[in-house]
Amino acid sequence: MLSGHLNLISLATWLSLLSLTRAYGINFKETGGYFNFSNIRYGEAPIGNLRFRAPVEPSSQDECLITNGSEGRVCPQSAGNWSIIAREFAQSYVAGLPFNYDLAISLLPDSPAAVSYDGRTTEDCLFLDVIAPQSSFNRNVSDLPVLIWVYGGGYSSGEKTGNGKFNPAGLLAASGGEPGFIFVAMNYRLGAFGWLGGDEVGADGTVNSALYDQRLAFQWVQKYIHLFGGNKDRVTVMGASAGAGSIMHHITSFGGAKEAPAFNQAIMFSPAFAPAPTDYIPTVTLDDLMQMLNVSSLHELRSLPSDTLIAANALQIYSHAPYGSNMYGPSLDGSFVPALPGQLLANGSFHKNISIMVSHNTLEGLTFTKPTIKTSEDYLNMFRQSLPTISNQTLSFISDALYPAVFNGTYGYKDQFQRALATIQDLAIICNTRYLADAMSDRAYGIQFAVPPGIHGQETSYVFQNGLTSGVTTSVADSLQSYIVGFVMNSVPTDVDGSPIPLYGPAAQLMRMASSGSTVIKDDTANARCSWWQQGLYA
């Protein structure tokens, strides 16, 4: 609660906040000296006729509450059962231990409810948090930069606080005290609720509605962040995995032809998505969901009770998702996503007045590669599942020229599993950083996160390290947070000693972050493989 800190907020600002939110409580953190304005509504409940459509701003009658965090909302979500195996396998693989895949399969729970259930789950989940330093109210400051967090989770899971893992206290402390910056985090719709695709959705709904959720939250910041001391013209968005993949889609939104996204800087850690060059997979996924629920149209799906659809979404993703996929994600819609982001970046069809910082890890593909891939046929079947419309000619080019079955280490792998791992991480994650940095080279900074084991998502605990995070190399976390804060506040990522990351530029320079320290290297994604994937020739 505010206790004796109400005097920090001017009467005019306080009245404006009351008008905006009808605030009943605000949390002040003595230990970091910041206010936490939690669970502010930024969009109408996406239910009834608004389900599967772009979000709308709250009506004037709607009560947009700020609470002390006790009434949090979580969007309906799930994860493929394979993700349980992937975590166990990754631990064994990194440790060099054998792994019994069949045993792991036999031990899987039958349903997602047996894995976890969050009582905060509701379709009415379009809320955000604003965390502002005390300094933003001390002297009526109105020029603080803003950092907006977009969480990851495979487009099927996640929430704005990460159940406490996304606490920005460490980042705020890394800013060195006053004046600091303002941190914003929003929920967005997941799974079938936010990422349905295909012609039927396009005709009677909004494909990629979750991207519009994020866009609406960005616009909310433009409209209201001044009340918290923020500057709407100094906004950086930051995301990891699916969050970073989403940001990549905002940078290429509408092919750069419409209004630019409401931010001028972006930080993307391991931007990940399964590229869908056609609407085949989104259409099949929608058909599968409708068959599960015994409905035959999007209208009928929209009319189902919330509990029914929430349960079906959870079960579909948990039980039907192929290994390495959560079934849902961005897809072509002829509008927001007119083509694959890599193609748009190559063609110059993107919003160009944005500075970026991009990062990838060294072992991104481990948790997405099926442990049973042991033969060339297994390798080819991986493509037939993930890219079902791919031609035999294209598949042969990939397997013979790009990733040939040569296991002496020349191509970066020594067995079929490592071959598949290298392919997956190039296609879905690592090459995305190359597309972005190459297209925006004079406004781009790059990082390779090489702290062992370097698996996907590992850097997030470093981003939000606050002195209590276990398993983190403190010196690396300090440097990474310093890079982030330097970029947010001064548009240049600098280490704790003041040394900057060099621009990516024509030389394709990255800062390699390892346990032993940071060094500048050439980006190893500046290669023929990424150049070929960027063309999107695998439809």
mmCIF file of C-alpha atoms in Angstrom, residues 144-520:
data_model
loop_
_atom_site.group_PDB
_atom_site.id
_atom_site.type_symbol
_atom_site.label_atom_id
_atom_site.label_comp_id
_atom_site.label_asym_id
_atom_site.label_seq_id
_atom_site.Cartn_x
_atom_site.Cartn_y
_atom_site.Cartn_z
ATOM 1 C CA LEU A 144 11.536 9.029 -18.328
ATOM 2 C CA PRO A 145 12.179 6.380 -20.976
ATOM 3 C CA VAL A 146 9.830 3.409 -21.039
ATOM 4 C CA LEU A 147 10.621 -0.309 -21.357
ATOM 5 C CA ILE A 148 7.719 -2.576 -22.377
ATOM 6 C CA TRP A 149 8.118 -6.312 -21.736
ATOM 7 C CA VAL A 150 6.511 -8.895 -24.058
ATOM 8 C CA TYR A 151 6.791 -12.374 -22.546
ATOM 9 C CA GLY A 152 7.501 -15.588 -24.408
ATOM 10 C CA GLY A 153 5.990 -19.042 -24.046
ATOM 11 C CA GLY A 154 5.636 -20.528 -27.497
ATOM 12 C CA TYR A 155 2.550 -18.391 -28.273
ATOM 13 C CA SER A 156 0.543 -20.770 -26.074
ATOM 14 C CA SER A 157 1.597 -19.946 -22.509
ATOM 15 C CA GLY A 158 2.933 -17.143 -20.336
ATOM 16 C CA GLU A 159 1.777 -14.083 -18.409
ATOM 17 C CA LYS A 160 3.061 -10.618 -17.689
ATOM 18 C CA THR A 161 4.796 -11.358 -14.370
ATOM 19 C CA GLY A 162 6.090 -14.831 -15.193
ATOM 20 C CA ASN A 163 4.771 -15.840 -11.767
ATOM 21 C CA GLY A 164 7.296 -13.472 -10.252
ATOM 22 C CA LYS A 165 10.202 -14.338 -12.563
ATOM 23 C CA PHE A 166 9.866 -11.106 -14.537
ATOM 24 C CA ASN A 167 10.451 -8.800 -11.597
ATOM 25 C CA PRO A 168 12.226 -5.720 -13.011
ATOM 26 C CA ALA A 169 13.789 -4.729 -9.678
ATOM 27 C CA GLY A 170 17.265 -5.734 -10.862
ATOM 28 C CA LEU A 171 16.938 -3.786 -14.097
ATOM 29 C CA LEU A 172 15.642 -0.718 -12.297
ATOM 30 C CA ALA A 173 18.539 -0.931 -9.851
ATOM 31 C CA ALA A 174 20.977 -1.272 -12.762
ATOM 32 C CA SER A 175 19.871 2.140 -13.995
ATOM 33 C CA GLY A 176 21.830 3.593 -11.094
ATOM 34 C CA GLY A 177 18.910 5.145 -9.274
ATOM 35 C CA GLU A 178 17.486 8.448 -10.437
ATOM 36 C CA PRO A 179 16.112 9.195 -12.884
ATOM 37 C CA GLY A 180 15.605 5.586 -14.015
ATOM 38 C CA PHE A 181 12.955 4.335 -16.416
ATOM 39 C CA ILE A 182 9.404 2.987 -16.369
ATOM 40 C CA PHE A 183 8.666 -0.707 -16.884
ATOM 41 C CA VAL A 184 5.419 -1.924 -18.467
ATOM 42 C CA ALA A 185 4.283 -5.520 -18.985
ATOM 43 C CA MET A 186 1.054 -6.718 -20.589
ATOM 44 C CA ASN A 187 -0.910 -9.917 -21.036
ATOM 45 C CA TYR A 188 -1.922 -10.932 -24.548
ATOM 46 C CA ARG A 189 -4.111 -13.760 -25.802
ATOM 47 C CA LEU A 190 -2.564 -17.183 -26.348
ATOM 48 C CA GLY A 191 -3.211 -20.386 -28.264
ATOM 49 C CA ALA A 192 -6.532 -20.556 -30.087
ATOM 50 C CA PHE A 193 -7.719 -17.370 -28.383
ATOM 51 C CA GLY A 194 -5.002 -15.196 -29.918
ATOM 52 C CA TRP A 195 -3.448 -17.023 -32.833
ATOM 53 C CA LEU A 196 -6.148 -18.655 -34.940
ATOM 54 C CA GLY A 197 -5.411 -18.401 -38.661
ATOM 55 C CA GLY A 198 -6.752 -19.314 -42.069
ATOM 56 C CA ASP A 199 -9.411 -18.010 -44.450
ATOM 57 C CA GLU A 200 -12.405 -18.642 -42.195
ATOM 58 C CA VAL A 201 -10.884 -16.583 -39.392
ATOM 59 C CA GLY A 202 -9.967 -13.854 -41.859
ATOM 60 C CA ALA A 203 -13.572 -13.704 -43.078
ATOM 61 C CA ASP A 204 -15.257 -13.621 -39.660
ATOM 62 C CA GLY A 205 -12.572 -12.590 -37.214
ATOM 63 C CA THR A 206 -8.998 -11.375 -36.986
ATOM 64 C CA VAL A 207 -6.016 -13.544 -37.833
ATOM 65 C CA ASN A 208 -3.157 -12.906 -35.379
ATOM 66 C CA SER A 209 -5.449 -11.116 -32.929
ATOM 67 C CA ALA A 210 -2.740 -11.395 -30.255
ATOM 68 C CA LEU A 211 -0.519 -9.094 -32.303
ATOM 69 C CA TYR A 212 -3.328 -6.554 -32.149
ATOM 70 C CA ASP A 213 -3.508 -7.075 -28.360
ATOM 71 C CA GLN A 214 0.146 -6.128 -28.103
ATOM 72 C CA ARG A 215 -0.355 -3.207 -30.475
ATOM 73 C CA LEU A 216 -3.238 -1.907 -28.352
ATOM 74 C CA ALA A 217 -1.071 -2.118 -25.222
ATOM 75 C CA PHE A 218 1.661 -0.140 -27.009
ATOM 76 C CA GLN A 219 -0.947 2.471 -27.932
ATOM 77 C CA TRP A 220 -2.148 2.583 -24.310
ATOM 78 C CA VAL A 221 1.390 3.535 -23.323
ATOM 79 C CA GLN A 222 1.363 6.331 -25.900
ATOM 80 C CA LYS A 223 -1.871 7.672 -24.468
ATOM 81 C CA TYR A 224 -1.303 7.390 -20.722
ATOM 82 C CA ILE A 225 2.351 6.881 -19.792
ATOM 83 C CA HIS A 226 2.858 10.609 -19.174
ATOM 84 C CA LEU A 227 0.696 10.224 -16.066
ATOM 85 C CA PHE A 228 3.405 7.987 -14.620
ATOM 86 C CA GLY A 229 6.258 10.303 -15.611
ATOM 87 C CA GLY A 230 7.059 8.563 -18.884
ATOM 88 C CA ASN A 231 7.892 9.940 -22.314
ATOM 89 C CA LYS A 232 5.852 8.351 -25.100
ATOM 90 C CA ASP A 233 8.590 9.228 -27.582
ATOM 91 C CA ARG A 234 11.233 7.204 -25.708
ATOM 92 C CA VAL A 235 9.737 3.711 -25.789
ATOM 93 C CA THR A 236 11.709 0.475 -26.060
ATOM 94 C CA VAL A 237 9.970 -2.881 -26.360
ATOM 95 C CA MET A 238 11.744 -6.005 -25.138
ATOM 96 C CA GLY A 239 10.827 -9.649 -25.557
ATOM 97 C CA ALA A 240 12.235 -13.152 -25.444
ATOM 98 C CA SER A 241 11.366 -16.153 -27.611
ATOM 99 C CA ALA A 242 7.731 -15.742 -28.717
ATOM 100 C CA GLY A 243 7.761 -12.230 -27.269
ATOM 101 C CA ALA A 244 10.747 -11.337 -29.436
ATOM 102 C CA GLY A 245 9.183 -13.122 -32.413
ATOM 103 C CA SER A 246 6.091 -10.981 -31.917
ATOM 104 C CA ILE A 247 8.181 -7.812 -31.872
ATOM 105 C CA MET A 248 9.816 -8.899 -35.126
ATOM 106 C CA HIS A 249 6.323 -9.071 -36.647
ATOM 107 C CA HIS A 250 5.569 -5.555 -35.382
ATOM 108 C CA ILE A 251 8.711 -4.251 -37.072
ATOM 109 C CA THR A 252 7.546 -5.765 -40.381
ATOM 110 C CA SER A 253 3.842 -5.079 -39.747
ATOM 111 C CA PHE A 254 1.801 -4.226 -42.852
ATOM 112 C CA GLY A 255 5.011 -4.464 -44.864
ATOM 113 C CA GLY A 256 6.015 -1.083 -43.450
ATOM 114 C CA ALA A 257 3.189 0.581 -45.382
ATOM 115 C CA LYS A 258 0.896 1.657 -42.532
ATOM 116 C CA GLU A 259 1.354 3.495 -39.258
ATOM 117 C CA ALA A 260 4.594 2.492 -37.566
ATOM 118 C CA PRO A 261 4.446 0.577 -34.285
ATOM 119 C CA ALA A 262 4.353 2.742 -31.178
ATOM 120 C CA PHE A 263 7.978 2.274 -30.162
ATOM 121 C CA ASN A 264 11.318 3.514 -31.439
ATOM 122 C CA GLN A 265 13.637 0.835 -30.063
ATOM 123 C CA ALA A 266 13.424 -2.945 -29.672
ATOM 124 C CA ILE A 267 15.378 -5.592 -27.773
ATOM 125 C CA MET A 268 14.826 -9.146 -29.000
ATOM 126 C CA PHE A 269 16.252 -12.195 -27.247
ATOM 127 C CA SER A 270 16.035 -15.317 -29.425
ATOM 128 C CA PRO A 271 13.122 -14.200 -31.648
ATOM 129 C CA ALA A 272 11.298 -17.464 -32.235
ATOM 130 C CA PHE A 273 8.385 -18.618 -34.353
ATOM 131 C CA ALA A 274 7.610 -21.518 -36.659
ATOM 132 C CA PRO A 275 7.417 -19.891 -40.096
ATOM 133 C CA ALA A 276 4.187 -20.789 -41.889
ATOM 134 C CA PRO A 277 4.659 -19.915 -45.580
ATOM 135 C CA THR A 278 1.061 -20.969 -46.367
ATOM 136 C CA ASP A 279 -2.183 -21.149 -44.394
ATOM 137 C CA TYR A 280 -2.172 -24.966 -44.487
ATOM 138 C CA ILE A 281 -1.099 -25.535 -40.870
ATOM 139 C CA PRO A 282 -3.336 -22.773 -39.375
ATOM 140 C CA THR A 283 -6.315 -24.201 -41.294
ATOM 141 C CA VAL A 284 -5.614 -27.777 -40.198
ATOM 142 C CA THR A 285 -5.169 -26.592 -36.603
ATOM 143 C CA LEU A 286 -8.533 -24.801 -36.649
ATOM 144 C CA ASP A 287 -10.231 -27.851 -38.176
ATOM 145 C CA ASP A 288 -8.728 -30.048 -35.466
ATOM 146 C CA LEU A 289 -10.061 -27.775 -32.714
ATOM 147 C CA MET A 290 -13.545 -27.682 -34.241
ATOM 148 C CA GLN A 291 -13.608 -31.471 -34.558
ATOM 149 C CA MET A 292 -12.675 -31.802 -30.894
ATOM 150 C CA LEU A 293 -15.630 -29.591 -29.974
ATOM 151 C CA ASN A 294 -18.055 -31.001 -32.556
ATOM 152 C CA VAL A 295 -18.681 -27.630 -34.209
ATOM 153 C CA SER A 296 -18.501 -26.788 -37.891
ATOM 154 C CA SER A 297 -17.937 -23.032 -38.046
ATOM 155 C CA LEU A 298 -16.089 -20.193 -36.385
ATOM 156 C CA HIS A 299 -19.457 -18.749 -35.381
ATOM 157 C CA GLU A 300 -20.264 -21.902 -33.409
ATOM 158 C CA LEU A 301 -16.793 -21.886 -31.875
ATOM 159 C CA ARG A 302 -17.285 -18.281 -30.821
ATOM 160 C CA SER A 303 -20.596 -19.163 -29.176
ATOM 161 C CA LEU A 304 -19.213 -21.887 -26.900
ATOM 162 C CA PRO A 305 -19.037 -21.357 -23.124
ATOM 163 C CA SER A 306 -15.699 -20.021 -21.960
ATOM 164 C CA ASP A 307 -14.894 -23.017 -19.758
ATOM 165 C CA THR A 308 -15.498 -25.382 -22.675
ATOM 166 C CA LEU A 309 -13.165 -23.554 -25.031
ATOM 167 C CA ILE A 310 -10.507 -23.025 -22.366
ATOM 168 C CA ALA A 311 -10.436 -26.758 -21.656
ATOM 169 C CA ALA A 312 -10.364 -27.686 -25.353
ATOM 170 C CA ASN A 313 -7.530 -25.265 -26.099
ATOM 171 C CA ALA A 314 -5.511 -26.706 -23.225
ATOM 172 C CA LEU A 315 -6.145 -30.305 -24.272
ATOM 173 C CA GLN A 316 -5.490 -29.712 -27.969
ATOM 174 C CA ILE A 317 -2.109 -28.120 -27.388
ATOM 175 C CA TYR A 318 -1.098 -30.573 -24.684
ATOM 176 C CA SER A 319 -2.089 -33.729 -26.557
ATOM 177 C CA HIS A 320 -1.978 -32.855 -30.274
ATOM 178 C CA ALA A 321 1.061 -30.574 -30.612
ATOM 179 C CA PRO A 322 3.934 -32.220 -32.503
ATOM 180 C CA TYR A 323 7.282 -32.333 -30.719
ATOM 181 C CA GLY A 324 8.840 -28.870 -30.707
ATOM 182 C CA SER A 325 5.599 -27.051 -31.555
ATOM 183 C CA ASN A 326 2.701 -25.561 -29.620
ATOM 184 C CA MET A 327 0.479 -25.490 -32.727
ATOM 185 C CA TYR A 328 -0.236 -21.757 -32.684
ATOM 186 C CA GLY A 329 1.689 -18.649 -33.656
ATOM 187 C CA PRO A 330 1.862 -15.863 -36.249
ATOM 188 C CA SER A 331 0.582 -16.716 -39.726
ATOM 189 C CA LEU A 332 0.103 -14.927 -43.027
ATOM 190 C CA ASP A 333 -3.025 -12.777 -43.106
ATOM 191 C CA GLY A 334 -2.535 -10.473 -46.095
ATOM 192 C CA SER A 335 -2.476 -7.457 -43.803
ATOM 193 C CA PHE A 336 -0.521 -7.325 -40.542
ATOM 194 C CA VAL A 337 1.600 -10.239 -41.805
ATOM 195 C CA PRO A 338 1.582 -9.932 -45.623
ATOM 196 C CA ALA A 339 4.647 -12.183 -45.989
ATOM 197 C CA LEU A 340 7.229 -13.891 -43.807
ATOM 198 C CA PRO A 341 9.216 -11.326 -41.765
ATOM 199 C CA GLY A 342 12.496 -12.484 -43.289
ATOM 200 C CA GLN A 343 11.180 -11.809 -46.777
ATOM 201 C CA LEU A 344 9.845 -8.394 -45.779
ATOM 202 C CA LEU A 345 13.162 -7.423 -44.200
ATOM 203 C CA ALA A 346 15.054 -8.528 -47.314
ATOM 204 C CA ASN A 347 12.717 -6.483 -49.523
ATOM 205 C CA GLY A 348 12.928 -3.345 -47.406
ATOM 206 C CA SER A 349 9.254 -3.700 -46.463
ATOM 207 C CA PHE A 350 9.510 -2.823 -42.781
ATOM 208 C CA HIS A 351 9.443 0.153 -40.409
ATOM 209 C CA LYS A 352 12.928 1.601 -40.674
ATOM 210 C CA ASN A 353 13.160 4.267 -37.966
ATOM 211 C CA ILE A 354 13.666 1.711 -35.207
ATOM 212 C CA SER A 355 16.923 0.848 -33.457
ATOM 213 C CA ILE A 356 17.377 -2.742 -32.322
ATOM 214 C CA MET A 357 19.410 -4.999 -30.073
ATOM 215 C CA VAL A 358 19.168 -8.697 -30.966
ATOM 216 C CA SER A 359 20.573 -11.763 -29.280
ATOM 217 C CA HIS A 360 20.757 -15.502 -29.788
ATOM 218 C CA ASN A 361 22.054 -18.365 -27.680
ATOM 219 C CA THR A 362 24.507 -21.042 -28.767
ATOM 220 C CA LEU A 363 22.264 -24.093 -28.290
ATOM 221 C CA GLU A 364 18.816 -22.733 -29.161
ATOM 222 C CA GLY A 365 17.485 -25.884 -30.832
ATOM 223 C CA LEU A 366 18.076 -28.403 -28.046
ATOM 224 C CA THR A 367 14.664 -28.168 -26.398
ATOM 225 C CA PHE A 368 12.814 -28.284 -29.741
ATOM 226 C CA THR A 369 14.544 -31.299 -31.305
ATOM 227 C CA LYS A 370 13.043 -34.742 -30.828
ATOM 228 C CA PRO A 371 15.533 -37.058 -29.092
ATOM 229 C CA THR A 372 14.586 -40.011 -31.322
ATOM 230 C CA ILE A 373 15.984 -38.502 -34.551
ATOM 231 C CA LYS A 374 18.725 -40.969 -35.448
ATOM 232 C CA THR A 375 18.479 -41.618 -39.209
ATOM 233 C CA SER A 376 18.231 -39.626 -42.428
ATOM 234 C CA GLU A 377 14.618 -40.743 -42.753
ATOM 235 C CA ASP A 378 13.907 -39.371 -39.269
ATOM 236 C CA TYR A 379 15.465 -36.089 -40.390
ATOM 237 C CA LEU A 380 13.313 -35.909 -43.522
ATOM 238 C CA ASN A 381 10.159 -36.815 -41.586
ATOM 239 C CA MET A 382 10.821 -33.866 -39.294
ATOM 240 C CA PHE A 383 10.303 -31.589 -42.311
ATOM 241 C CA ARG A 384 7.288 -33.482 -43.604
ATOM 242 C CA GLN A 385 5.635 -32.803 -40.255
ATOM 243 C CA SER A 386 6.671 -29.189 -39.683
ATOM 244 C CA LEU A 387 6.525 -28.056 -43.344
ATOM 245 C CA PRO A 388 3.906 -30.392 -44.853
ATOM 246 C CA THR A 389 3.655 -28.505 -48.154
ATOM 247 C CA ILE A 390 7.382 -28.634 -48.891
ATOM 248 C CA SER A 391 8.321 -30.115 -52.278
ATOM 249 C CA ASN A 392 10.592 -33.129 -52.635
ATOM 250 C CA GLN A 393 12.995 -31.028 -54.689
ATOM 251 C CA THR A 394 13.300 -28.423 -51.945
ATOM 252 C CA LEU A 395 13.619 -31.077 -49.275
ATOM 253 C CA SER A 396 16.451 -32.678 -51.229
ATOM 254 C CA PHE A 397 18.244 -29.337 -51.492
ATOM 255 C CA ILE A 398 18.015 -28.825 -47.733
ATOM 256 C CA SER A 399 19.201 -32.328 -46.874
ATOM 257 C CA ASP A 400 21.880 -32.600 -49.569
ATOM 258 C CA ALA A 401 23.290 -29.075 -49.884
ATOM 259 C CA LEU A 402 22.450 -27.031 -46.779
ATOM 260 C CA TYR A 403 22.652 -29.730 -44.108
ATOM 261 C CA PRO A 404 24.257 -32.767 -45.743
ATOM 262 C CA ALA A 405 24.616 -36.052 -43.884
ATOM 263 C CA VAL A 406 28.308 -35.492 -43.221
ATOM 264 C CA PHE A 407 29.188 -36.036 -39.587
ATOM 265 C CA ASN A 408 32.857 -35.142 -39.269
ATOM 266 C CA GLY A 409 32.082 -31.734 -37.760
ATOM 267 C CA THR A 410 32.618 -29.776 -40.980
ATOM 268 C CA TYR A 411 28.998 -28.601 -41.009
ATOM 269 C CA GLY A 412 28.697 -28.056 -37.264
ATOM 270 C CA TYR A 413 27.205 -31.404 -36.255
ATOM 271 C CA LYS A 414 28.398 -34.951 -35.658
ATOM 272 C CA ASP A 415 25.227 -37.051 -35.769
ATOM 273 C CA GLN A 416 21.648 -36.979 -37.058
ATOM 274 C CA PHE A 417 20.279 -35.443 -33.872
ATOM 275 C CA GLN A 418 22.752 -32.556 -33.978
ATOM 276 C CA ARG A 419 21.981 -32.132 -37.680
ATOM 277 C CA ALA A 420 18.286 -31.740 -36.867
ATOM 278 C CA LEU A 421 19.082 -29.419 -33.962
ATOM 279 C CA ALA A 422 21.178 -27.160 -36.200
ATOM 280 C CA THR A 423 18.417 -27.036 -38.813
ATOM 281 C CA ILE A 424 15.650 -26.229 -36.346
ATOM 282 C CA GLN A 425 17.509 -23.462 -34.568
ATOM 283 C CA ASP A 426 18.507 -21.851 -37.863
ATOM 284 C CA LEU A 427 14.996 -21.932 -39.319
ATOM 285 C CA ALA A 428 12.981 -20.914 -36.255
ATOM 286 C CA ILE A 429 15.302 -18.726 -34.175
ATOM 287 C CA ILE A 430 18.908 -17.927 -34.994
ATOM 288 C CA CYS A 431 18.521 -16.773 -38.597
ATOM 289 C CA ASN A 432 15.809 -14.342 -37.483
ATOM 290 C CA THR A 433 18.479 -12.350 -35.666
ATOM 291 C CA ARG A 434 20.522 -12.204 -38.873
ATOM 292 C CA TYR A 435 17.568 -10.992 -40.957
ATOM 293 C CA LEU A 436 16.939 -8.172 -38.491
ATOM 294 C CA ALA A 437 20.531 -7.108 -37.931
ATOM 295 C CA ASP A 438 21.411 -7.240 -41.623
ATOM 296 C CA ALA A 439 18.394 -5.147 -42.670
ATOM 297 C CA MET A 440 18.987 -2.566 -39.937
ATOM 298 C CA SER A 441 22.774 -2.850 -39.671
ATOM 299 C CA ASP A 442 23.413 0.854 -39.056
ATOM 300 C CA ARG A 443 20.872 0.858 -36.199
ATOM 301 C CA ALA A 444 21.505 -2.645 -34.835
ATOM 302 C CA TYR A 445 23.505 -4.140 -31.978
ATOM 303 C CA GLY A 446 24.024 -7.879 -31.642
ATOM 304 C CA ILE A 447 24.787 -10.335 -28.849
ATOM 305 C CA GLN A 448 25.663 -14.011 -28.831
ATOM 306 C CA PHE A 449 24.823 -15.443 -25.399
ATOM 307 C CA ALA A 450 27.425 -18.179 -24.914
ATOM 308 C CA VAL A 451 27.182 -18.973 -21.210
ATOM 309 C CA PRO A 452 26.959 -22.789 -21.006
ATOM 310 C CA PRO A 453 24.805 -24.576 -21.844
ATOM 311 C CA GLY A 454 23.328 -21.741 -23.950
ATOM 312 C CA ILE A 455 19.866 -23.274 -24.286
ATOM 313 C CA HIS A 456 16.781 -21.383 -25.408
ATOM 314 C CA GLY A 457 15.409 -19.052 -22.745
ATOM 315 C CA GLN A 458 18.480 -19.234 -20.518
ATOM 316 C CA GLU A 459 19.242 -15.527 -20.847
ATOM 317 C CA THR A 460 15.883 -14.505 -19.359
ATOM 318 C CA SER A 461 17.049 -15.291 -15.823
ATOM 319 C CA TYR A 462 20.022 -13.000 -16.501
ATOM 320 C CA VAL A 463 17.786 -10.225 -17.807
ATOM 321 C CA PHE A 464 15.729 -10.278 -14.600
ATOM 322 C CA GLN A 465 18.508 -11.175 -12.162
ATOM 323 C CA ASN A 466 17.847 -9.324 -8.925
ATOM 324 C CA GLY A 467 20.392 -10.797 -6.524
ATOM 325 C CA LEU A 468 18.089 -13.660 -5.584
ATOM 326 C CA THR A 469 18.198 -15.581 -8.880
ATOM 327 C CA SER A 470 19.965 -18.939 -8.620
ATOM 328 C CA GLY A 471 22.181 -20.480 -11.303
ATOM 329 C CA VAL A 472 23.239 -17.129 -12.731
ATOM 330 C CA THR A 473 26.798 -15.912 -13.325
ATOM 331 C CA THR A 474 26.577 -12.541 -11.608
ATOM 332 C CA SER A 475 29.194 -10.771 -13.726
ATOM 333 C CA VAL A 476 27.409 -11.773 -16.940
ATOM 334 C CA ALA A 477 24.036 -10.706 -15.536
ATOM 335 C CA ASP A 478 25.482 -7.348 -14.518
ATOM 336 C CA SER A 479 26.846 -6.813 -18.031
ATOM 337 C CA LEU A 480 23.633 -7.867 -19.760
ATOM 338 C CA GLN A 481 21.509 -5.629 -17.556
ATOM 339 C CA SER A 482 23.939 -2.780 -18.170
ATOM 340 C CA TYR A 483 23.601 -3.295 -21.939
ATOM 341 C CA ILE A 484 19.811 -3.236 -21.645
ATOM 342 C CA VAL A 485 19.691 -0.148 -19.449
ATOM 343 C CA GLY A 486 22.219 1.701 -21.611
ATOM 344 C CA PHE A 487 20.150 0.989 -24.699
ATOM 345 C CA VAL A 488 16.870 1.976 -23.023
ATOM 346 C CA MET A 489 18.181 5.216 -21.554
ATOM 347 C CA ASN A 490 20.824 6.343 -24.062
ATOM 348 C CA SER A 491 20.211 4.226 -27.199
ATOM 349 C CA VAL A 492 23.671 2.627 -26.894
ATOM 350 C CA PRO A 493 24.230 -0.661 -25.014
ATOM 351 C CA THR A 494 27.191 -0.172 -22.675
ATOM 352 C CA ASP A 495 28.850 -2.507 -20.186
ATOM 353 C CA VAL A 496 29.319 -1.676 -16.515
ATOM 354 C CA ASP A 497 32.726 -0.173 -17.378
ATOM 355 C CA GLY A 498 31.161 2.069 -20.021
ATOM 356 C CA SER A 499 32.441 0.137 -23.049
ATOM 357 C CA PRO A 500 29.788 -0.091 -25.796
ATOM 358 C CA ILE A 501 28.707 -2.922 -28.042
ATOM 359 C CA PRO A 502 29.799 -1.934 -31.572
ATOM 360 C CA LEU A 503 27.179 -1.436 -34.253
ATOM 361 C CA TYR A 504 26.434 -4.598 -36.222
ATOM 362 C CA GLY A 505 27.320 -2.834 -39.478
ATOM 363 C CA PRO A 506 28.613 -4.362 -42.724
ATOM 364 C CA ALA A 507 31.193 -6.323 -40.700
ATOM 365 C CA ALA A 508 28.362 -8.207 -38.913
ATOM 366 C CA GLN A 509 29.830 -7.657 -35.441
ATOM 367 C CA LEU A 510 28.399 -9.244 -32.302
ATOM 368 C CA MET A 511 29.306 -9.090 -28.640
ATOM 369 C CA ARG A 512 29.897 -12.651 -27.461
ATOM 370 C CA MET A 513 28.957 -12.963 -23.786
ATOM 371 C CA ALA A 514 30.602 -15.882 -21.995
ATOM 372 C CA SER A 515 31.332 -16.758 -18.379
ATOM 373 C CA SER A 516 34.918 -15.604 -18.882
ATOM 374 C CA GLY A 517 33.940 -12.201 -20.272
ATOM 375 C CA SER A 518 32.723 -10.463 -23.418
ATOM 376 C CA THR A 519 34.512 -10.243 -26.772
ATOM 377 C CA VAL A 520 33.584 -8.880 -30.205
#
